[in-house]
PDB file of C-alpha atoms in Angstrom:
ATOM      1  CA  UNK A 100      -8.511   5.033 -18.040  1.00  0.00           C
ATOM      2  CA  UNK A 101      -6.584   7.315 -15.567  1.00  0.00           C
ATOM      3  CA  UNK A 102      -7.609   5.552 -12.389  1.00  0.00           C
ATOM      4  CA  UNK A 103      -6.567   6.886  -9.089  1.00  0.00           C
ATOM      5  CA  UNK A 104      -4.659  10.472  -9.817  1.00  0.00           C
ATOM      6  CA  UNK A 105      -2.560  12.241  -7.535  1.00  0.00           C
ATOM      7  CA  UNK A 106      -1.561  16.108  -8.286  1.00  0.00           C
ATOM      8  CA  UNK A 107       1.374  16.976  -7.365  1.00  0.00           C
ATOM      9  CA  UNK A 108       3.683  14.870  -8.346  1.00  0.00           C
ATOM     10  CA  UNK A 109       6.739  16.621  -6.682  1.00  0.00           C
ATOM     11  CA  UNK A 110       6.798  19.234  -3.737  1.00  0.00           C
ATOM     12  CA  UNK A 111       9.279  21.269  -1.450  1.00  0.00           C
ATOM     13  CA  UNK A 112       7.992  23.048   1.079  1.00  0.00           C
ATOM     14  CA  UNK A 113       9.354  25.012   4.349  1.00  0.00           C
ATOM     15  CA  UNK A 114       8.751  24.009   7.878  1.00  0.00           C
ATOM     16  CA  UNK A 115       5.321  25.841   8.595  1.00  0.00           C
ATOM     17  CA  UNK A 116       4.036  26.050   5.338  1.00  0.00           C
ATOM     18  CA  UNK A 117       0.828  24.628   4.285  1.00  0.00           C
ATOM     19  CA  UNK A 118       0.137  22.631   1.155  1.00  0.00           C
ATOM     20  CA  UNK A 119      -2.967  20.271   0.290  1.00  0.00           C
ATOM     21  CA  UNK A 120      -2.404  17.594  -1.750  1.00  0.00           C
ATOM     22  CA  UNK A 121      -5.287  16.257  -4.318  1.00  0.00           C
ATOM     23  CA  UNK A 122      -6.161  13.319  -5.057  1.00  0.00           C
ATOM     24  CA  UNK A 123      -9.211  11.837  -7.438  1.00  0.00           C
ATOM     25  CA  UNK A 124     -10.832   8.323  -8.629  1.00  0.00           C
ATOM     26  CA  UNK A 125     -12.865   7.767 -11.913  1.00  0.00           C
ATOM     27  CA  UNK A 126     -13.833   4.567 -10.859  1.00  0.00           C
ATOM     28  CA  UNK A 127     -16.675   5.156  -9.259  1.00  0.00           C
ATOM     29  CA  UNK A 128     -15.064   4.129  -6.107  1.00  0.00           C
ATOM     30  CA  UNK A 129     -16.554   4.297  -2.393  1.00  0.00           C
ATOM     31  CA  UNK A 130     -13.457   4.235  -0.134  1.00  0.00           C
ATOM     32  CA  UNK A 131     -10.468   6.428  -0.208  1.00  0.00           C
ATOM     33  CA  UNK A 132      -7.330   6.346   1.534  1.00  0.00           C
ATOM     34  CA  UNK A 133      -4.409   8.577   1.996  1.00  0.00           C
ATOM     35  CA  UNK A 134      -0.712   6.558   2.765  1.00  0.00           C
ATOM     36  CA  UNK A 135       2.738   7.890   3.958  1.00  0.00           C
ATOM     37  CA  UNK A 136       5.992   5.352   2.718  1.00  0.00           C
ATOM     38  CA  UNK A 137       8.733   5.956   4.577  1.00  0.00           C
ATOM     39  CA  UNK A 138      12.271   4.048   3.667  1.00  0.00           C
ATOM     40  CA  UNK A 139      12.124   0.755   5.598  1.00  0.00           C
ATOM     41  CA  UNK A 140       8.349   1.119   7.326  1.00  0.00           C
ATOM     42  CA  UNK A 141       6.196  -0.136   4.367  1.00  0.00           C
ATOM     43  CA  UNK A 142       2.975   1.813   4.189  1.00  0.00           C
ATOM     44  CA  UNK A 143       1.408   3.630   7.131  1.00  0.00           C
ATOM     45  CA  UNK A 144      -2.631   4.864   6.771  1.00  0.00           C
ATOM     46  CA  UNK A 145      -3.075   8.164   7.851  1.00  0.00           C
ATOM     47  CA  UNK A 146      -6.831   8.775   6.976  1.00  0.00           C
ATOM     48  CA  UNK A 147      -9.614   6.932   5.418  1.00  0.00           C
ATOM     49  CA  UNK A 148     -12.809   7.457   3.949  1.00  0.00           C
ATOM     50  CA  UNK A 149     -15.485   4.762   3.680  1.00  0.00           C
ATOM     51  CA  UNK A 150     -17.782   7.224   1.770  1.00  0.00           C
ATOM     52  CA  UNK A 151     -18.916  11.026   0.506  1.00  0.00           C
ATOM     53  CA  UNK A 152     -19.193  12.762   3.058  1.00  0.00           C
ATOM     54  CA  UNK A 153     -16.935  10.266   6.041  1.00  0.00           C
ATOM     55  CA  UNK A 154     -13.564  10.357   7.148  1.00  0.00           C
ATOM     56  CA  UNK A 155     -11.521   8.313   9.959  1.00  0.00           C
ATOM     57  CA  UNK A 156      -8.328   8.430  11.127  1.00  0.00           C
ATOM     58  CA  UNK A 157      -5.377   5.981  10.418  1.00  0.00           C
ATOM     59  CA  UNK A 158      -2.328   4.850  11.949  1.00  0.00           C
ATOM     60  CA  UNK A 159      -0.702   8.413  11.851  1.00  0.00           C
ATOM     61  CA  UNK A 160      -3.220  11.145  11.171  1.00  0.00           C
ATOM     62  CA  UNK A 161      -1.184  13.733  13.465  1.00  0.00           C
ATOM     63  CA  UNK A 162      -0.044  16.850  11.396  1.00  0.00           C
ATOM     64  CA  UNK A 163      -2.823  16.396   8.802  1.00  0.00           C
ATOM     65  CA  UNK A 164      -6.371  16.924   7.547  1.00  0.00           C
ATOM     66  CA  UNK A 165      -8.509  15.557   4.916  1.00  0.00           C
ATOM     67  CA  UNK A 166     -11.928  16.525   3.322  1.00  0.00           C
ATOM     68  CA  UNK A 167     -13.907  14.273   0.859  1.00  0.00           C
ATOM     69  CA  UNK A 168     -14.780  16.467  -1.340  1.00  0.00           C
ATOM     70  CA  UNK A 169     -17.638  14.558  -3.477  1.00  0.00           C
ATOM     71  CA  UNK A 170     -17.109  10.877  -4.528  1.00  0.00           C
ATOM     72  CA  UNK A 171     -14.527  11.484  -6.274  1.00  0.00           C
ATOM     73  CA  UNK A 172     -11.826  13.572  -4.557  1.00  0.00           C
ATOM     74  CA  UNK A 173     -10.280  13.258  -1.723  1.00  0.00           C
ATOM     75  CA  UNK A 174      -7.597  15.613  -0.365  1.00  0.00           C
ATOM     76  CA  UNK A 175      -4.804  15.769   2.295  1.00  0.00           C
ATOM     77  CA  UNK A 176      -3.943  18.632   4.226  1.00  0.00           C
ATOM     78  CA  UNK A 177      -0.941  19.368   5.839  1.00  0.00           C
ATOM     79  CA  UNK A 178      -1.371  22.895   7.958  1.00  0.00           C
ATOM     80  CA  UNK A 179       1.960  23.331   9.090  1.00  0.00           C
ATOM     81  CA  UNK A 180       4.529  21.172   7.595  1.00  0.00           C
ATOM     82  CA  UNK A 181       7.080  20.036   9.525  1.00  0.00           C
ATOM     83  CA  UNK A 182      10.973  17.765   8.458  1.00  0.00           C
ATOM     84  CA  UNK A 183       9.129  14.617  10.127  1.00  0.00           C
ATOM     85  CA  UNK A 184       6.373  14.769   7.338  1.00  0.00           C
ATOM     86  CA  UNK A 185       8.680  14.518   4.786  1.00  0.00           C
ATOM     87  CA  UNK A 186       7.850  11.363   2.502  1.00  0.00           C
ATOM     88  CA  UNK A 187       5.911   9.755  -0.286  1.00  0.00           C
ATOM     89  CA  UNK A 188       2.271  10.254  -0.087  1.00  0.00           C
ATOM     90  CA  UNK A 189       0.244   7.622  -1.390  1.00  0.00           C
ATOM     91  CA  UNK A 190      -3.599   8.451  -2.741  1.00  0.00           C
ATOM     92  CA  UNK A 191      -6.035   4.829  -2.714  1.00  0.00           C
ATOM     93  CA  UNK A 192      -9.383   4.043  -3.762  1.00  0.00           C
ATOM     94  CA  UNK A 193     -11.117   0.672  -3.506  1.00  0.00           C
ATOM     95  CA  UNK A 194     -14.874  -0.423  -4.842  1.00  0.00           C
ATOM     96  CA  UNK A 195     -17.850  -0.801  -2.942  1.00  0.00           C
ATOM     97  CA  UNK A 196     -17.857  -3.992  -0.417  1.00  0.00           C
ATOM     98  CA  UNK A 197     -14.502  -3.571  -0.432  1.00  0.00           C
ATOM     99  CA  UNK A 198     -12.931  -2.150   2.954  1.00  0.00           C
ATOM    100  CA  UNK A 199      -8.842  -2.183   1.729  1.00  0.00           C
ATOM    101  CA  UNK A 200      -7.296  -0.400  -1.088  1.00  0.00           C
ATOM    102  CA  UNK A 201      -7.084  -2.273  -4.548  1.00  0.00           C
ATOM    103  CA  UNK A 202      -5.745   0.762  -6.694  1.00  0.00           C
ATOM    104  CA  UNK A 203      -2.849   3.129  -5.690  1.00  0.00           C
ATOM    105  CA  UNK A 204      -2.139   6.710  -7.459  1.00  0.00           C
ATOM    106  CA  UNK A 205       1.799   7.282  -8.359  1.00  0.00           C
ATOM    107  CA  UNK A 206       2.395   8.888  -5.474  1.00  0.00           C
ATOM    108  CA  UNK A 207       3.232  12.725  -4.647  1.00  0.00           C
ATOM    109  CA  UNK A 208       7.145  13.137  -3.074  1.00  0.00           C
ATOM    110  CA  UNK A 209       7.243  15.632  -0.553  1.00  0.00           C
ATOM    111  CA  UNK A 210      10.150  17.901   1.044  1.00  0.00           C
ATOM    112  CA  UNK A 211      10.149  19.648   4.270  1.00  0.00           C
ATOM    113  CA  UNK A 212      13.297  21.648   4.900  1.00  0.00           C
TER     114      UNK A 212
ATOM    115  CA  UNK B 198      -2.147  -3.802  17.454  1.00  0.00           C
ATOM    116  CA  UNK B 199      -0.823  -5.630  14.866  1.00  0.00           C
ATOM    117  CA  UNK B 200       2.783  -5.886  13.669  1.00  0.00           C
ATOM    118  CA  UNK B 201       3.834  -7.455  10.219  1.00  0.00           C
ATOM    119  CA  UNK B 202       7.716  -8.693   9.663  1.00  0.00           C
ATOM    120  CA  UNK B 203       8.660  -9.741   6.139  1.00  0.00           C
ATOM    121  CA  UNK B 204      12.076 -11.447   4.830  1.00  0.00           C
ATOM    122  CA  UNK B 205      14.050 -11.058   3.342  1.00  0.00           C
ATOM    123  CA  UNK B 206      14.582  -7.319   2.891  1.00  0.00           C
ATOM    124  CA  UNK B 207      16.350  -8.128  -0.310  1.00  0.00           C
ATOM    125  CA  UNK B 208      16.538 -10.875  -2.666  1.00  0.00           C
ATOM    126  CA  UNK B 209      18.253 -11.539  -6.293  1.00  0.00           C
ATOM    127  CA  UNK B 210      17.744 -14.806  -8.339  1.00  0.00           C
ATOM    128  CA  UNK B 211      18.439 -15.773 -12.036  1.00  0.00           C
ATOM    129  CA  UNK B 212      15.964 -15.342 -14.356  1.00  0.00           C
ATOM    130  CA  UNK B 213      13.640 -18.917 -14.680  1.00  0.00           C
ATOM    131  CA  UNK B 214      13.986 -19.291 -11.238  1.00  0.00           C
ATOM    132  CA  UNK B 215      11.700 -19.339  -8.211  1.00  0.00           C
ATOM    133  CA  UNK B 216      11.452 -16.364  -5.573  1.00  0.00           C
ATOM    134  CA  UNK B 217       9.510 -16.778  -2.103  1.00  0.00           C
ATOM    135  CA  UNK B 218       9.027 -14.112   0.497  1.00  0.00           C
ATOM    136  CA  UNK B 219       7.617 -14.598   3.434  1.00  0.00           C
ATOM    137  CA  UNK B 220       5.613 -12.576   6.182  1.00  0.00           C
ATOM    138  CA  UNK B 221       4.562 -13.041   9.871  1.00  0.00           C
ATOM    139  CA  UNK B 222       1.953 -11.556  11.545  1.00  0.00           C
ATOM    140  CA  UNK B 223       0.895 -10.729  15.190  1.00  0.00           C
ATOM    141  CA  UNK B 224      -2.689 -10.626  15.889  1.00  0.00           C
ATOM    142  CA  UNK B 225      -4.704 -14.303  14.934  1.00  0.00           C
ATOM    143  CA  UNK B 226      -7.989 -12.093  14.228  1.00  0.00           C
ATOM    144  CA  UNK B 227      -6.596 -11.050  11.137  1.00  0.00           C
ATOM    145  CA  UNK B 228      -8.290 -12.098   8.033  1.00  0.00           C
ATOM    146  CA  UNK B 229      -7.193 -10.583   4.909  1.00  0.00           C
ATOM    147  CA  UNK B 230      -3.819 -11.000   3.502  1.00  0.00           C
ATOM    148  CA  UNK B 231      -3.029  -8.798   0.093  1.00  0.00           C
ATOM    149  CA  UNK B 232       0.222  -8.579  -1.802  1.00  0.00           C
ATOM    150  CA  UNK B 233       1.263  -5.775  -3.562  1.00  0.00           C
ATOM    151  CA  UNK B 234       4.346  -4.894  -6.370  1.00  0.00           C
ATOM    152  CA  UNK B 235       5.791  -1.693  -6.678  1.00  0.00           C
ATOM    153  CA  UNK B 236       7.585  -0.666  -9.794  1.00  0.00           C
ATOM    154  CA  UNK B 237      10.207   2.271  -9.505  1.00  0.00           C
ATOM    155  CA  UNK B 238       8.298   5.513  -9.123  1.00  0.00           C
ATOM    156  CA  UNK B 239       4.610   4.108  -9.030  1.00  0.00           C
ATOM    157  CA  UNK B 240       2.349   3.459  -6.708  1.00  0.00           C
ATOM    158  CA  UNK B 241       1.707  -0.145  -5.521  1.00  0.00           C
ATOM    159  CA  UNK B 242      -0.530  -2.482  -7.343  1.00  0.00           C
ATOM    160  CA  UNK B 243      -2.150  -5.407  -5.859  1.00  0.00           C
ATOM    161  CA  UNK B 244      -1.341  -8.372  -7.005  1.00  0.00           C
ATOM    162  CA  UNK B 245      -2.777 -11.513  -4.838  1.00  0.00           C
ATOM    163  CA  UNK B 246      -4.576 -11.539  -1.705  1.00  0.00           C
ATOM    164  CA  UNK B 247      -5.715 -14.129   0.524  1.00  0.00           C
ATOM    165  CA  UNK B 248      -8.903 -14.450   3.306  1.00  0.00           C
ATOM    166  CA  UNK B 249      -8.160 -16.395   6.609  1.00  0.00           C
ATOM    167  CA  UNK B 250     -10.730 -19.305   5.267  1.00  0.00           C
ATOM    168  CA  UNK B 251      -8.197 -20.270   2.206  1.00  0.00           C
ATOM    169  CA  UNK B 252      -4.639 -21.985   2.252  1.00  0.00           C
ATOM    170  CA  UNK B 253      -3.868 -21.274  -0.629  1.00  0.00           C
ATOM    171  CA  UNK B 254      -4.261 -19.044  -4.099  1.00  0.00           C
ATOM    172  CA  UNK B 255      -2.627 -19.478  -7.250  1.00  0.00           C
ATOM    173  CA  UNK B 256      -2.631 -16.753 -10.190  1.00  0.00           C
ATOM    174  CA  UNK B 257      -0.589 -18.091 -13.175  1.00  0.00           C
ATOM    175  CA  UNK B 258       3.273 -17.844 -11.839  1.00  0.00           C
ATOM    176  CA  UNK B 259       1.995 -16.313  -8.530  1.00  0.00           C
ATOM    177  CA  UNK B 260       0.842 -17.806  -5.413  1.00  0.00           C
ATOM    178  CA  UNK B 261       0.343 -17.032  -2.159  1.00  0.00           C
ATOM    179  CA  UNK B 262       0.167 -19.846   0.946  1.00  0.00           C
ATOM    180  CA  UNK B 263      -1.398 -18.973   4.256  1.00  0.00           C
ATOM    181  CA  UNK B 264      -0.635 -20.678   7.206  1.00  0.00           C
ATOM    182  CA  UNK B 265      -2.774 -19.151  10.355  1.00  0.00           C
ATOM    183  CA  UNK B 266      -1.809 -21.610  13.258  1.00  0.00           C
ATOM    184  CA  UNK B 267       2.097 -20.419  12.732  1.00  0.00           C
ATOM    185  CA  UNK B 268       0.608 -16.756  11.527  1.00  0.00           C
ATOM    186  CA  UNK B 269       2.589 -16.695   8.370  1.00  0.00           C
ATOM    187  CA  UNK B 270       2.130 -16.201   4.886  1.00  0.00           C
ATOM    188  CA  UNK B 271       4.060 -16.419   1.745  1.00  0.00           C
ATOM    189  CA  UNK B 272       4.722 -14.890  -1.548  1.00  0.00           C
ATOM    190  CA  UNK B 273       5.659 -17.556  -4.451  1.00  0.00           C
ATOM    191  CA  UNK B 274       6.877 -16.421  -7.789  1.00  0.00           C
ATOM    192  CA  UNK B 275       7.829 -19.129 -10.295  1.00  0.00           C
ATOM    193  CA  UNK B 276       9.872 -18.958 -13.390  1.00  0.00           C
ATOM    194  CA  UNK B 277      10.745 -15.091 -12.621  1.00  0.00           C
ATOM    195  CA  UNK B 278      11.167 -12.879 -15.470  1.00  0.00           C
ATOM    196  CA  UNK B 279      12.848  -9.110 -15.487  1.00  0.00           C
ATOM    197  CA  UNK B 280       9.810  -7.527 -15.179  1.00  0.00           C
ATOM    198  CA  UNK B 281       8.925  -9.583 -12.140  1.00  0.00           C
ATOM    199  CA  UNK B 282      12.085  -6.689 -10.634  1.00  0.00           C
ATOM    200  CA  UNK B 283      10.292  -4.611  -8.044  1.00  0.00           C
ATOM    201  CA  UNK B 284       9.673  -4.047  -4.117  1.00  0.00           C
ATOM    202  CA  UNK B 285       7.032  -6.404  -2.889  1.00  0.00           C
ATOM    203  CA  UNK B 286       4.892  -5.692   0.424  1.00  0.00           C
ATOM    204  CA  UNK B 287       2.609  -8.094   2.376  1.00  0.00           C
ATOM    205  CA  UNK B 288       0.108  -6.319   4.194  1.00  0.00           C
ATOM    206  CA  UNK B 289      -2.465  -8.206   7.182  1.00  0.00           C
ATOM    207  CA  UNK B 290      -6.134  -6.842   8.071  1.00  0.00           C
ATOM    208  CA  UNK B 291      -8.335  -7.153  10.370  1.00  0.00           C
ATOM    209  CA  UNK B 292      -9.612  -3.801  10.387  1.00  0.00           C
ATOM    210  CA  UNK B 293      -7.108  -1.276   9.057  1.00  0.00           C
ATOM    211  CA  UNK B 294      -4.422  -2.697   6.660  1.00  0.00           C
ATOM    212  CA  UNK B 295      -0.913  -2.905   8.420  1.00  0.00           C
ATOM    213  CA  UNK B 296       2.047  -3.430   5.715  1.00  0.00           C
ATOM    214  CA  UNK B 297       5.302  -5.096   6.109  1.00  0.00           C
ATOM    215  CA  UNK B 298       8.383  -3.445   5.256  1.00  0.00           C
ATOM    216  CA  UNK B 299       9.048  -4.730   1.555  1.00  0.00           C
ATOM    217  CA  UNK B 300      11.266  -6.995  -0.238  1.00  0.00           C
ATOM    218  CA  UNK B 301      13.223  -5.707  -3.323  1.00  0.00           C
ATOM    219  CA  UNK B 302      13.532  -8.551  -5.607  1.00  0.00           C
ATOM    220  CA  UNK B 303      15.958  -8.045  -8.443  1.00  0.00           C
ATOM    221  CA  UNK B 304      15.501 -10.622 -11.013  1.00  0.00           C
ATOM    222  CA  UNK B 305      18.846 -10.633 -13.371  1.00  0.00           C
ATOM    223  CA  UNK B 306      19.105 -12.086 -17.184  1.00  0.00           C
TER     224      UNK B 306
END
């Protein structure tokens, strides 16, 4: 039972470089939600979606994209990536009725130098 | 908006004993108060959560009290084990989820 997956796991990058980062639910899930945790700031939304085909912006959805693919993916976007995006990117997926995230993927650490 | 402040940042207690973190929150409309655990190099995973209609919620060793006319809430973990050892977050909702900065709790033998 793999849950919420997040692919990669690991990234460096170079400031204006591009990258999307994956992320996909096998639980039949509704809502998705893509986090940034920076040291000492907890965890900061940067887009949701309530379902296929939806998408909302967050606390901090500057710098990125998203696209809900189908139900089951949902993928972040970062066009030109810049030092300040630098973090740990946190995939989530909670079930229908449910408007906050119940399961978390492992997370995908990301590098801008 | 809303603004969540948790306490301690850190904390460290003896194995069989109890831990309590607590969290304050800004706006009195919220109504949804989750906890979550974070092991080292995982993803959070919730563990308790609270509406604004309960005081109080007990799962086994964990429980979580909610007090909304002093807009605070509380993590309480009783006879803490090793594996209780991770960062714990509040979080408050009324809408969008807003997250306090985390407590590392370090739980020693």
């Amino acid at each position: 039972n793999a849950g919420v997956t997040q692919t990669p796991k690991f990234q460096v990058l170079k400031t204006g470089q591009s990258m999307t980062l994956q992320c996909a639910q096998d639980m039949n899930h509704n809502s998705m939600y893509w986090y940034r945790q920076d040291p000492g700031m907890g965890l900061r939304l940067i887009y949701y979606s309530a379902s296929e085909g939806t998408t909302d912006k967050g606390e901090v959805p500057n710098g990125y994209n998203v696209s809900r693919l189908n139900k089951r993916e949902f993928s972040l976007r970062l066009e030109s990536a810049a030092p300040s995006q630098t973090s740990v990117y946190f995939c989530a997926s909670s079930d229908t009725g449910q408007t906050q995230p119940q399961h978390f993927g492992d997370g995908t650490r990301l590098s801008i130098l | 908006g809303e603004n969540v402040e948790q306490h301690p940042s850190t904390l460290s207690v003896q194995e069989g004993d109890s831990a309590v973190i607590k969290c304050t929150y800004s706006d009195s409309a919220s109504n949804y108060f989750p906890w979550y655990k974070q092991e080292l190099g995982k993803g959070p995973q919730l563990i308790i959560d609270i509406r604004s209609n309960v005081g109080e919620k007990k799962d086994q060793r964990i429980a979580v009290t909610l007090n909304k006319t002093a807009k605070h809430f509380s993590l309480h973990i009783t006879e803490t084990q090793p594996e209780d050892s991770a960062v714990y977050f509040c979080a408050a909702a009324r809408g969008k989820l807003i997250f306090g900065q985390g407590t590392e709790l370090s739980v020693k033998p």
